[in-house]
Short mmCIF file of C-alpha atoms in Angstrom, two decimals:
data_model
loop_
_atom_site.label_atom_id
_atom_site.label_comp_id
_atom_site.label_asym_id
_atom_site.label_seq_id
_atom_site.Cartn_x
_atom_site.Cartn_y
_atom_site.Cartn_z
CA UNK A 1 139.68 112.76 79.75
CA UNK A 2 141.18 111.02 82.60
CA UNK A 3 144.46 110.83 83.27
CA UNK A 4 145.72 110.64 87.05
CA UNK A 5 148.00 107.89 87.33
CA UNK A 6 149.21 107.84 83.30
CA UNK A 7 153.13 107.74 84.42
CA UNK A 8 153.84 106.88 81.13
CA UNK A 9 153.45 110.21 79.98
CA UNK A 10 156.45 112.89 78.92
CA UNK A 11 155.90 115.66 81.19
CA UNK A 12 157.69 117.47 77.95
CA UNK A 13 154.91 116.59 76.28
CA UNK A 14 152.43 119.45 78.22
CA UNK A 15 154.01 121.64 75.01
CA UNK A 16 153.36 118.81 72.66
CA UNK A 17 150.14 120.59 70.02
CA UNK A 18 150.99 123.87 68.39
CA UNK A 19 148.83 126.39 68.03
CA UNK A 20 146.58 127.27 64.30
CA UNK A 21 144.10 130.27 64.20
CA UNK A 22 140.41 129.70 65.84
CA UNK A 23 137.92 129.34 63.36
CA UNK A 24 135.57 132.37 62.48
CA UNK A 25 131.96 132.29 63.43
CA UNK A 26 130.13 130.88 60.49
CA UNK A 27 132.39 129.22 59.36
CA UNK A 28 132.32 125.43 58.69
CA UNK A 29 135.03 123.11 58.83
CA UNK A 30 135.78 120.56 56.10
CA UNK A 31 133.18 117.23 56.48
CA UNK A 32 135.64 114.71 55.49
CA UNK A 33 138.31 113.99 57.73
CA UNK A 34 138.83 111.14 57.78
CA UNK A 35 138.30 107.76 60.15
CA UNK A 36 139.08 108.39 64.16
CA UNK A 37 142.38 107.71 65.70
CA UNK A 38 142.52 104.20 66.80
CA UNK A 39 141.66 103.94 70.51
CA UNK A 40 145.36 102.85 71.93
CA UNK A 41 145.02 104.05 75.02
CA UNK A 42 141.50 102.68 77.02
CA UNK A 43 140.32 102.26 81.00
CA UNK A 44 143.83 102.57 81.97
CA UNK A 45 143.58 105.78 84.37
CA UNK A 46 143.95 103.41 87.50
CA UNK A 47 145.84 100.16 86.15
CA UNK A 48 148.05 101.08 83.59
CA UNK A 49 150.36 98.21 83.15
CA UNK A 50 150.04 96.55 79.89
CA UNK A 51 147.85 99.02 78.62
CA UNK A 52 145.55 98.36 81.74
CA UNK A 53 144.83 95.11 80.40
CA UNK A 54 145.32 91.52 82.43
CA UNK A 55 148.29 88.92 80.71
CA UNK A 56 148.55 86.37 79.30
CA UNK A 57 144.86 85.48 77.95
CA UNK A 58 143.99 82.48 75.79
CA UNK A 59 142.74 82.02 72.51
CA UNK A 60 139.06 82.61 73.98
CA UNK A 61 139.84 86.08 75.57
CA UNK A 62 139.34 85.19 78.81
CA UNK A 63 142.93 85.37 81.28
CA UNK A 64 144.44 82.54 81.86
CA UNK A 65 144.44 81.04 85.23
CA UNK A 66 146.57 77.88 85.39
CA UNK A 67 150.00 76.69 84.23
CA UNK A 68 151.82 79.43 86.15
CA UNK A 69 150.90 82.07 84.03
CA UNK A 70 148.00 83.37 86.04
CA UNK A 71 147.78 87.48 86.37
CA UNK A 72 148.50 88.52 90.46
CA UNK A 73 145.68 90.89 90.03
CA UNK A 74 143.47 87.85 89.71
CA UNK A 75 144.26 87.06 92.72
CA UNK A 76 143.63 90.46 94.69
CA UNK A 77 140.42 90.19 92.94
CA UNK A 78 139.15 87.74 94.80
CA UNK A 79 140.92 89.46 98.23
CA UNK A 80 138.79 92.31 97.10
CA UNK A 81 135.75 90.14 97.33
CA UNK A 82 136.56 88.56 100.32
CA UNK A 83 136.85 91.91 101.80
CA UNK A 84 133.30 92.98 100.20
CA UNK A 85 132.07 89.53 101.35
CA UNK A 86 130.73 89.28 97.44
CA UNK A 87 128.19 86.39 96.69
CA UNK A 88 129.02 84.28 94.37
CA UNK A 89 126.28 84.12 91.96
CA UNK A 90 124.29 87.55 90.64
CA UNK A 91 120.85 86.19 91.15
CA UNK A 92 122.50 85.86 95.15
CA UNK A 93 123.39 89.57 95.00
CA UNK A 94 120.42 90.53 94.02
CA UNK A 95 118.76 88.44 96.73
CA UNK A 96 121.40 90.33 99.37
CA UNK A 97 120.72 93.66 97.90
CA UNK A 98 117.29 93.43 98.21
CA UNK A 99 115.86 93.39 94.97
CA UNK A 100 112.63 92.55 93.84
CA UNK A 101 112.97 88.86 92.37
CA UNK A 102 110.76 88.34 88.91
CA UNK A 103 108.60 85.49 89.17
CA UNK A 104 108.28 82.40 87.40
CA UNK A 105 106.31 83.00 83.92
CA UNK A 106 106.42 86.82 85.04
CA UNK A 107 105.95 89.17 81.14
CA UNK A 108 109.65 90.61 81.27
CA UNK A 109 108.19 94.05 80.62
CA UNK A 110 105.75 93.68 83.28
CA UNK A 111 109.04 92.70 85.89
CA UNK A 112 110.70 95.74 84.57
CA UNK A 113 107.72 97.64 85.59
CA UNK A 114 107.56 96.98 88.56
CA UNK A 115 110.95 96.37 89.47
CA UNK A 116 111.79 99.72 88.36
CA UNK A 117 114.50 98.51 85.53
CA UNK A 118 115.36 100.94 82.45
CA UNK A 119 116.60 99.92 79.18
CA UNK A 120 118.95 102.23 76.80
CA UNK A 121 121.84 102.15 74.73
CA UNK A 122 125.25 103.71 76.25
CA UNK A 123 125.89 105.31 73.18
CA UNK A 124 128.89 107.65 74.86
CA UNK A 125 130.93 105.17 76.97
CA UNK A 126 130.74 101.28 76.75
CA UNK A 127 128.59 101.33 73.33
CA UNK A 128 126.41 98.84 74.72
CA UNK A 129 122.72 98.08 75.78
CA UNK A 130 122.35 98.01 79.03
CA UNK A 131 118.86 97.58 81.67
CA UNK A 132 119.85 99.13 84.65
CA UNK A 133 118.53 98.64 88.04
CA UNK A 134 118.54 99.81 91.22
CA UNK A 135 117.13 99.37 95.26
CA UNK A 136 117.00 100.02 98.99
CA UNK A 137 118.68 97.96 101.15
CA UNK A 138 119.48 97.45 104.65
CA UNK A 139 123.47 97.91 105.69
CA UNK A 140 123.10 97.38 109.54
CA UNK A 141 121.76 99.31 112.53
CA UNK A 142 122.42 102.13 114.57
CA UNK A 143 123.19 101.77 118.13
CA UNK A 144 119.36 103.16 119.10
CA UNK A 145 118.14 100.18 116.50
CA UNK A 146 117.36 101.63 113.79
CA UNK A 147 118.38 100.56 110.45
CA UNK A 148 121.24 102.36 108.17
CA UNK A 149 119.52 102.29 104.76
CA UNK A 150 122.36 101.17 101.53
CA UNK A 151 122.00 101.89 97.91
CA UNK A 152 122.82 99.11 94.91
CA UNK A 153 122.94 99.47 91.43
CA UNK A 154 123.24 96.71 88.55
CA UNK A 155 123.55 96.89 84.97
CA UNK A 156 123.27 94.25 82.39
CA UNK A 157 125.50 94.50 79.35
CA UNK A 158 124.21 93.67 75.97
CA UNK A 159 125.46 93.56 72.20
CA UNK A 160 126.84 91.09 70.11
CA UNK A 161 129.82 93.55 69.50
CA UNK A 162 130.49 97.02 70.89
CA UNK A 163 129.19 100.51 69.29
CA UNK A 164 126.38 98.47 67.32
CA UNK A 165 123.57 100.86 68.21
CA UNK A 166 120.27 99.92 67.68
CA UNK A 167 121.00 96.22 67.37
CA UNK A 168 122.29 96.30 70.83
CA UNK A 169 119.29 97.93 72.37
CA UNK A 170 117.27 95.88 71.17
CA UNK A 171 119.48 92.74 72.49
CA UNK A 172 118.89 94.85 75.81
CA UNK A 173 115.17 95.26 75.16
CA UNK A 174 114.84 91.32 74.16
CA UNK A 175 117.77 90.55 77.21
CA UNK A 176 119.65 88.42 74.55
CA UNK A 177 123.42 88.54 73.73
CA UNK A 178 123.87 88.99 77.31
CA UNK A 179 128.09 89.68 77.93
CA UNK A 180 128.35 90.66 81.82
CA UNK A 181 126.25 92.75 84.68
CA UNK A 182 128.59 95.21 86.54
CA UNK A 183 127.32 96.32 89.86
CA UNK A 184 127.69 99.19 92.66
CA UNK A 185 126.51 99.44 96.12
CA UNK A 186 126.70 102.03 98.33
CA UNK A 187 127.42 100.73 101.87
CA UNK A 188 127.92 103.17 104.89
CA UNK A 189 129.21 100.12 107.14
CA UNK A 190 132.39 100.25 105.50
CA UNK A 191 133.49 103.51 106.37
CA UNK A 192 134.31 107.03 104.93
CA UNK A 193 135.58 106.94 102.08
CA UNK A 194 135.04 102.97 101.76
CA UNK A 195 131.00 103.20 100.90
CA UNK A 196 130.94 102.68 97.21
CA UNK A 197 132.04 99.06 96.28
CA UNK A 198 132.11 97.14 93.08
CA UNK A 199 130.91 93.43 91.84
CA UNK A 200 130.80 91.89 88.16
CA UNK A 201 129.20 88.55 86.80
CA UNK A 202 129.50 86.93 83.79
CA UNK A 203 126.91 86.28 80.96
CA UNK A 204 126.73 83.05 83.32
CA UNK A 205 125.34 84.70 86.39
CA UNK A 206 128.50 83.62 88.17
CA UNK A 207 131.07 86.05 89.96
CA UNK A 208 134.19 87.17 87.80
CA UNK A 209 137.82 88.37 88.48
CA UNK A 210 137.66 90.85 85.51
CA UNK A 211 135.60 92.62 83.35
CA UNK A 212 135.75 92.87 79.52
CA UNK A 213 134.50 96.69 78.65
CA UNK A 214 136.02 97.37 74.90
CA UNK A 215 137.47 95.03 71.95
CA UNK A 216 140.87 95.22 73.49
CA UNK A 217 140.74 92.56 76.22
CA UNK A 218 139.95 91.81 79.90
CA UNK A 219 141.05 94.35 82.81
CA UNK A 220 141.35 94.01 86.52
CA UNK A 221 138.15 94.16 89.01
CA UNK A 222 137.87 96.72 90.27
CA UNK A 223 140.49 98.79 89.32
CA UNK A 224 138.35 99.03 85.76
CA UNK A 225 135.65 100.32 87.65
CA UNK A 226 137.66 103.45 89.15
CA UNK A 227 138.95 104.67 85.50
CA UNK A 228 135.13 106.08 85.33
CA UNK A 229 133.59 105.94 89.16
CA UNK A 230 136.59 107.54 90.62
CA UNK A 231 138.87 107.27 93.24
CA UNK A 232 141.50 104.38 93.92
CA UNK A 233 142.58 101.07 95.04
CA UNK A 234 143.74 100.57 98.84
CA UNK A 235 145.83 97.47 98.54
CA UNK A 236 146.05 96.89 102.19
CA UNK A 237 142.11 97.25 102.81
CA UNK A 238 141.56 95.26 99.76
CA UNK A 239 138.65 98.00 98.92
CA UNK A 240 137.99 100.96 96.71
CA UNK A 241 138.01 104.37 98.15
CA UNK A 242 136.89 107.42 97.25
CA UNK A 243 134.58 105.96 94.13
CA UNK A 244 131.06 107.71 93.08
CA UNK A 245 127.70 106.75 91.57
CA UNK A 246 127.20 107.69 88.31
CA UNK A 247 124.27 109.94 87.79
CA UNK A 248 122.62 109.11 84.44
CA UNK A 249 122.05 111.72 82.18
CA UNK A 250 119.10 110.75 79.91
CA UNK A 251 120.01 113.43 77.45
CA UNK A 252 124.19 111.33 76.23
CA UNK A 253 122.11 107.62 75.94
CA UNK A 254 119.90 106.07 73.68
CA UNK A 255 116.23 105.34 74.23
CA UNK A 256 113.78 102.72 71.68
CA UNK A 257 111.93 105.75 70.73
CA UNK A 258 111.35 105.00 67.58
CA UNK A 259 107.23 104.80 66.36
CA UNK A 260 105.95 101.76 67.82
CA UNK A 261 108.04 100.90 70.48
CA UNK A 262 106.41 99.81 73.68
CA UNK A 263 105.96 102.33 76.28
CA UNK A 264 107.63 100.56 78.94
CA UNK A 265 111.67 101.54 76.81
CA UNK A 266 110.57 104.83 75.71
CA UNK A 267 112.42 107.60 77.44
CA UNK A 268 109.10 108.77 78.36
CA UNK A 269 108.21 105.93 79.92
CA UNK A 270 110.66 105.50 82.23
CA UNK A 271 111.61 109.26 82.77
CA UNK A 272 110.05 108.72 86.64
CA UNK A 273 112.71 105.86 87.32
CA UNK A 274 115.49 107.64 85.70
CA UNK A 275 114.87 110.09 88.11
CA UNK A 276 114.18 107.65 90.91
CA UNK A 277 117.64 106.31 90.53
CA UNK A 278 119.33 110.11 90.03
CA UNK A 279 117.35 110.82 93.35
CA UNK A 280 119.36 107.69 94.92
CA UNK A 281 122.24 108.47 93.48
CA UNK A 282 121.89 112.02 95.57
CA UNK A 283 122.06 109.65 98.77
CA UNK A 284 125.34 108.56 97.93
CA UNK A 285 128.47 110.50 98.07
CA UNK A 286 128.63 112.29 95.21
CA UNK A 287 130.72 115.38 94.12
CA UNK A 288 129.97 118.38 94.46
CA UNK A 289 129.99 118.27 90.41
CA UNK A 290 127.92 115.52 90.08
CA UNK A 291 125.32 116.96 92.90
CA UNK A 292 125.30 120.41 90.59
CA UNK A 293 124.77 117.95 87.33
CA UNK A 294 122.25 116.43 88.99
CA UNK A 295 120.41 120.03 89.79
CA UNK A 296 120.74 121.10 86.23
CA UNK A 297 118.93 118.14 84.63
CA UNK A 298 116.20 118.91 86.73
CA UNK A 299 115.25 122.44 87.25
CA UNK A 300 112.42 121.03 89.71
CA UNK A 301 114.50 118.82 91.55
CA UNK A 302 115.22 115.30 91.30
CA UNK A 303 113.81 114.64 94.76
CA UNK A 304 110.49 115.46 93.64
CA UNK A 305 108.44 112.62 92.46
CA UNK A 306 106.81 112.96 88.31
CA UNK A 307 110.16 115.82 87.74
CA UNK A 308 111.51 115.21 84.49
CA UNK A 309 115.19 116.35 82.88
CA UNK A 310 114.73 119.10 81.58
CA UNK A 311 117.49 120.63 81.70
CA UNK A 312 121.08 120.57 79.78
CA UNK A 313 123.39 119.73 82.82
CA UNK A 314 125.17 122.51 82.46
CA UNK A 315 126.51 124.12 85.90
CA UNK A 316 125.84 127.82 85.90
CA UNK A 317 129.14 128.66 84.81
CA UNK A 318 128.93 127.37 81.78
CA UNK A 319 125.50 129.34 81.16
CA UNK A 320 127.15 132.62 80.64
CA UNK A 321 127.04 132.83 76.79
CA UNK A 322 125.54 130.29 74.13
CA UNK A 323 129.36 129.64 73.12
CA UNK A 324 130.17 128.05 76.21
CA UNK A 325 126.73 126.83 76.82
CA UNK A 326 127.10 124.65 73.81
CA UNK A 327 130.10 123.43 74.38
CA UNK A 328 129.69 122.09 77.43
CA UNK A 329 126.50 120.46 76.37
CA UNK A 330 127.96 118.83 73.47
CA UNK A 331 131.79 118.13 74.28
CA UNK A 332 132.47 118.47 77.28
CA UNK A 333 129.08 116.44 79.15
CA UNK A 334 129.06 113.67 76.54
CA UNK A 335 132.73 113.08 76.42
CA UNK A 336 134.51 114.21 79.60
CA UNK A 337 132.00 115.11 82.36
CA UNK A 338 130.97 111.64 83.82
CA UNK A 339 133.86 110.78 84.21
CA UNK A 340 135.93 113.77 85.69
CA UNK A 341 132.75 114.69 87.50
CA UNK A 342 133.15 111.92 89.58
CA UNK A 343 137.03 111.77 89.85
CA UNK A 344 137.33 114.39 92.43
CA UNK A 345 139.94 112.07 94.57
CA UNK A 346 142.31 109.00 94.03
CA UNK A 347 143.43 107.66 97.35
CA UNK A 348 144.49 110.47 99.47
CA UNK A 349 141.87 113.62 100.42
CA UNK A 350 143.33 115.86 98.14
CA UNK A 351 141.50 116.88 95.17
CA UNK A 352 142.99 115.99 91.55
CA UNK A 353 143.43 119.33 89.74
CA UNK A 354 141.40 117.71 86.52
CA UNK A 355 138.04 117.45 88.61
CA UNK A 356 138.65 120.84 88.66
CA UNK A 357 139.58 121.28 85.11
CA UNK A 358 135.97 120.86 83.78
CA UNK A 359 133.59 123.13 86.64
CA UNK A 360 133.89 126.42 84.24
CA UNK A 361 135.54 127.90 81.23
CA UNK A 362 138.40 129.48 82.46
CA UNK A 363 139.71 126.42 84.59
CA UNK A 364 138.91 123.87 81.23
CA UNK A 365 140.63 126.45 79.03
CA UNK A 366 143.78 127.00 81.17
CA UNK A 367 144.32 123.08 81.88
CA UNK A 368 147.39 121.31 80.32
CA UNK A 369 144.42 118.96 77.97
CA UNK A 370 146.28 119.11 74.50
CA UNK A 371 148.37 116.51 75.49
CA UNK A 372 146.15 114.06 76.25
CA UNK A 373 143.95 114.75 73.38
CA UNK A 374 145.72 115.63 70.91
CA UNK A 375 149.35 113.90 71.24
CA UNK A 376 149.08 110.73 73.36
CA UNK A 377 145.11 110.50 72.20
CA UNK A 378 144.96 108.67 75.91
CA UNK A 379 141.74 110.67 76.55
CA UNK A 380 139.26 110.00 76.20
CA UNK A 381 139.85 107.43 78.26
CA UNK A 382 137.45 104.53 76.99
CA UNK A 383 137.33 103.03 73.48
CA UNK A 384 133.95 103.92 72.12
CA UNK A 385 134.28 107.45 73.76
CA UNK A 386 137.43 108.41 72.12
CA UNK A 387 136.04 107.11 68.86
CA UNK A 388 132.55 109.33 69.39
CA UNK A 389 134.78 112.51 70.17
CA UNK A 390 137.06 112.01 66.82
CA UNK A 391 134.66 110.47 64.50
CA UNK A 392 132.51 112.39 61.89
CA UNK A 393 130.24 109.46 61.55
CA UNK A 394 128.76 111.12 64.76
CA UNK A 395 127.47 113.93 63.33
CA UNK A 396 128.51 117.58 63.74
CA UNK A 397 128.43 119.45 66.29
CA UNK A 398 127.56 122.97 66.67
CA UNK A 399 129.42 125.45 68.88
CA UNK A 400 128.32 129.03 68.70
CA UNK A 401 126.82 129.02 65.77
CA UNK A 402 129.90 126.97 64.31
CA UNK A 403 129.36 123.68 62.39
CA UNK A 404 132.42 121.21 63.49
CA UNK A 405 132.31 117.85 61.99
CA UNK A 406 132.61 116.23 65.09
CA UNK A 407 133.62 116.98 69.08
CA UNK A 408 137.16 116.76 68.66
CA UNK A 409 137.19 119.48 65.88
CA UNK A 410 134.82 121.37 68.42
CA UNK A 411 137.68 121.07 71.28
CA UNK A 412 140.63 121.40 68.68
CA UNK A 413 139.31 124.69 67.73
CA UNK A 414 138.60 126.35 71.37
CA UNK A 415 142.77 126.32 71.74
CA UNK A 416 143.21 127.19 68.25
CA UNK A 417 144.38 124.16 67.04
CA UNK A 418 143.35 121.76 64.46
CA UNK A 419 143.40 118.04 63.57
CA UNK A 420 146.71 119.34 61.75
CA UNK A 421 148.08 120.37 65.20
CA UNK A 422 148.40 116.88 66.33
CA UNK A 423 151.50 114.86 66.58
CA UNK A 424 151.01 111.89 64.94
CA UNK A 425 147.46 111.77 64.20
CA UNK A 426 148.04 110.04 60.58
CA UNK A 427 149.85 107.10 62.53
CA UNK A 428 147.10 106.43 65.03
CA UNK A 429 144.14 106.94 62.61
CA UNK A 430 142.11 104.49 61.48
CA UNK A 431 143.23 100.62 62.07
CA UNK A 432 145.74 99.89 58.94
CA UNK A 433 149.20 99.98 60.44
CA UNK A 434 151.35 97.81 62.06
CA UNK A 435 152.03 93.98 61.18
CA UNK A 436 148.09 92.99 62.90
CA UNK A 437 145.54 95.54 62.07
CA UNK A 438 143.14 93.26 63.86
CA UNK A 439 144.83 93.88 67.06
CA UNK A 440 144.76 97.44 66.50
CA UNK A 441 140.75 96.86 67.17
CA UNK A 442 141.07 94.39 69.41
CA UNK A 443 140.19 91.64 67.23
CA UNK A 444 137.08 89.36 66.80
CA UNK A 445 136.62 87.48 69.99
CA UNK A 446 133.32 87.94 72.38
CA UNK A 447 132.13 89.93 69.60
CA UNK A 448 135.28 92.76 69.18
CA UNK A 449 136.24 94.23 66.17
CA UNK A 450 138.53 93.76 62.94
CA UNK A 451 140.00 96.03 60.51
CA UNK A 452 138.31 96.85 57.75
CA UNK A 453 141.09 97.46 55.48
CA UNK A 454 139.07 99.34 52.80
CA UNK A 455 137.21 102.01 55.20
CA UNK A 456 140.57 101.99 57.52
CA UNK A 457 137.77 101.58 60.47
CA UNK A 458 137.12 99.08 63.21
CA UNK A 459 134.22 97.07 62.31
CA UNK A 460 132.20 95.05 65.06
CA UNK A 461 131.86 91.31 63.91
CA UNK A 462 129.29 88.93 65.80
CA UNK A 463 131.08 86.09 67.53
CA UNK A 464 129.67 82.67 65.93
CA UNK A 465 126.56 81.28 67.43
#
């Protein structure tokens, strides 16, 4: 639920939801509610001209860059990477980074292995399969010699179409339908508040100005990034500041644990590198919130080689009763935390009052949210995240002993409102409205979505070939 920069929003607005009576405990909401809103609003929190999206783009979804009609933000892309001194290929930033090379006829599995490379489904933000992985690297030398150790982070994007669950794990597990690999690294040459920078590379292997996360379209590099990692864009440093590492929570993605699934993209059988790369992670500059995230997945710390998460993430706050306990660990982890968790800071020192927001009850319960949720439906901020929180399809969730039919009802109901309470909701549900429904999803190209005009829903279509 992100929302620093969102000038386009009414201040008048902060009244926008009325209020409806809570509902009782044990009592269950309706089950059919209808399809989500339409995600209208996505990765914007940073860039939010034209929707956060780069113009014009041609018929093949990718921005246009000749005839005159090429973005500027192209263009401080590639001052950004001059400043990050980015290689040009992936298989040359993985060479720079330090990370173990598979060799020729190398058993993929057997590479993951022992390059310590996990494979899951980001069920709760990109709806993708992704195989993350991280390493060690050297980032220069003290003045007595010794070396200043940097962290870096990949992860490959799979799916022939967003939000297609298992068939996108298993494009990650098979490394087919390949889209682009998005890439961190934590650098302590350039500086506090400079450390964490950003790369992407196409399905080609080659560098890219922009990064297509959603069925909407292409959007800057790296302001994309910072709608999620945090922090902002210095335009006259042509670098990032104040972004995070995102810790990964094993408990809000998708493992291939189904019966017969090889070890090696169980959960269980990477649980020691998922904690290998939240033990990096620690190394970095991470939040406060995202340091006591960290501590709550694992009660025996992550530091400690063989610990596994146990634990809910829920800060200690939120352990005071199992009303707020559930909560967190069902709305407010899921479909807020990694994102505000990190987003303590834009581009000056102070911190943003939503980081704040979301470290205990009384500060998420007293912050001006409705609006975003429930009248501009801008957060969450990322397409298949907004459509989780609203969508029944989901699954309930349970709140106190309180059966919601999904984590909007759930967050609806802890102000006393209900789906009824929001302004406009019937317009911005589903995809039929408006002279293109198509658009509305974001249309078929690089395997987007259409509107299915009998369900009212998004549908995923696979791009030809």
């Amino acid at each position: 639920m992100q929302h620093r920069n969102l000038a386009f929003i009414v201040i008048a607005l902060q009244a926008g939801c009325g209020r409806a009576r809570p509902v009782p405990a044990g009592e269950t909401l309706p089950s059919e509610l209808g399809p989500p809103p339409a995600a209208i609003i996505s990765l914007n929190a940073v860039y939010a001209t034209n929707g956060g999206l780069l113009s014009p783009v041609g018929p093949d979804g990718v921005p246009m860059t000749s005839g005159g009609a090429t973005d500027p933000l192209l263009a401080e892309a590639e001052r950004f990477y001059d400043a990050v001194q980015a290689p040009p290929t992936l298989d040359e930033w993985k060479a720079a980074f330090q990370f173990p090379a598979r060799a020729a006829g190398e058993d993929r599995q057997v590479y993951r292995d022992r390059a310590n490379v996990a494979v899951y489904y980001n069920r709760n933000e990109l709806g993708l399969g992704r195989q993350l992985g991280c390493s060690r690297f050297v980032d220069g030398h003290r003045a007595d010699g010794s070396p200043v150790e940097g962290i870096a982070c990949y992860v490959t994007n799979h799916g022939a179409g967003f939000r297609q669950g298992q068939a996108a794990l298993q494009a990650a597990i098979d490394d087919t339908h390949v889209r682009n690999t998005v890439s961190i690294a934590y650098r302590p040459s350039l500086g506090a508040g400079y450390e964490v920078q950003f790369y992407v590379y196409g399905s080609d292997g080659r560098r890219q100005d922009w990064a297509r996360l959603d069925t909407q379209g292409p959007r800057p590099h790296p302001q994309v990034c910072m709608t999620c990692h945090g922090g902002g864009y210095d335009s006259a440093r042509h670098l990032a500041r104040n972004a995070r590492f995102l810790p990964l929570d094993p408990g809000i993605v998708m493992f291939a644990d189904a019966a017969g699934a090889p070890a090696g993209v169980t959960r269980a059988g990477q649980e020691e590198r998922i904690r290998a790369f939240n033990a990096m992670a620690l190394e970095t500059n991470l939040t406060d919130a995202q340091r006591d995230l960290v501590a709550a997945l694992y009660p025996d710390g992550a530091q400690k080689a063989g610990a596994t998460a146990t634990g809910d993430g829920a800060p200690p706050e939120w352990r005071t009763n199992d009303a707020d306990r559930d909560f967190y660990r069902s709305v407010v982890k899921p479909y807020c935390g990694t994102c505000h968790l990190a987003a303590q800071k834009a581009l000056g020192d102070a911190d943003l009052w939503s980081y704040a927001a979301f470290r205990s009850p009384g500060a998420f319960d007293a912050a001006p949210l409705n609006t975003y949720v429930c009248t501009t439906f801008s957060m969450p901020n990322a397409q298949p995240t907004s459509l989780g929180f609203w969508d029944t399809l989901a699954g309930p969730v349970s709140v106190g002993g309180v059966s919601y039919p999904a984590a909007a009802d759930a967050f609806l109901a802890r102000r006393g409102l209900t789906r009824g309470s929001c302004p406009n909701l019937d317009m911005v549900t589903g995809c039929d409205h408006g002279s293109a429904p198509d658009a509305v999803c974001g249309g078929a190209v690089e395997g987007g979505a259409v509107c299915d005009l009998d369900s009212n829903r998004c549908v995923p279509v696979t791009p030809p070939g």
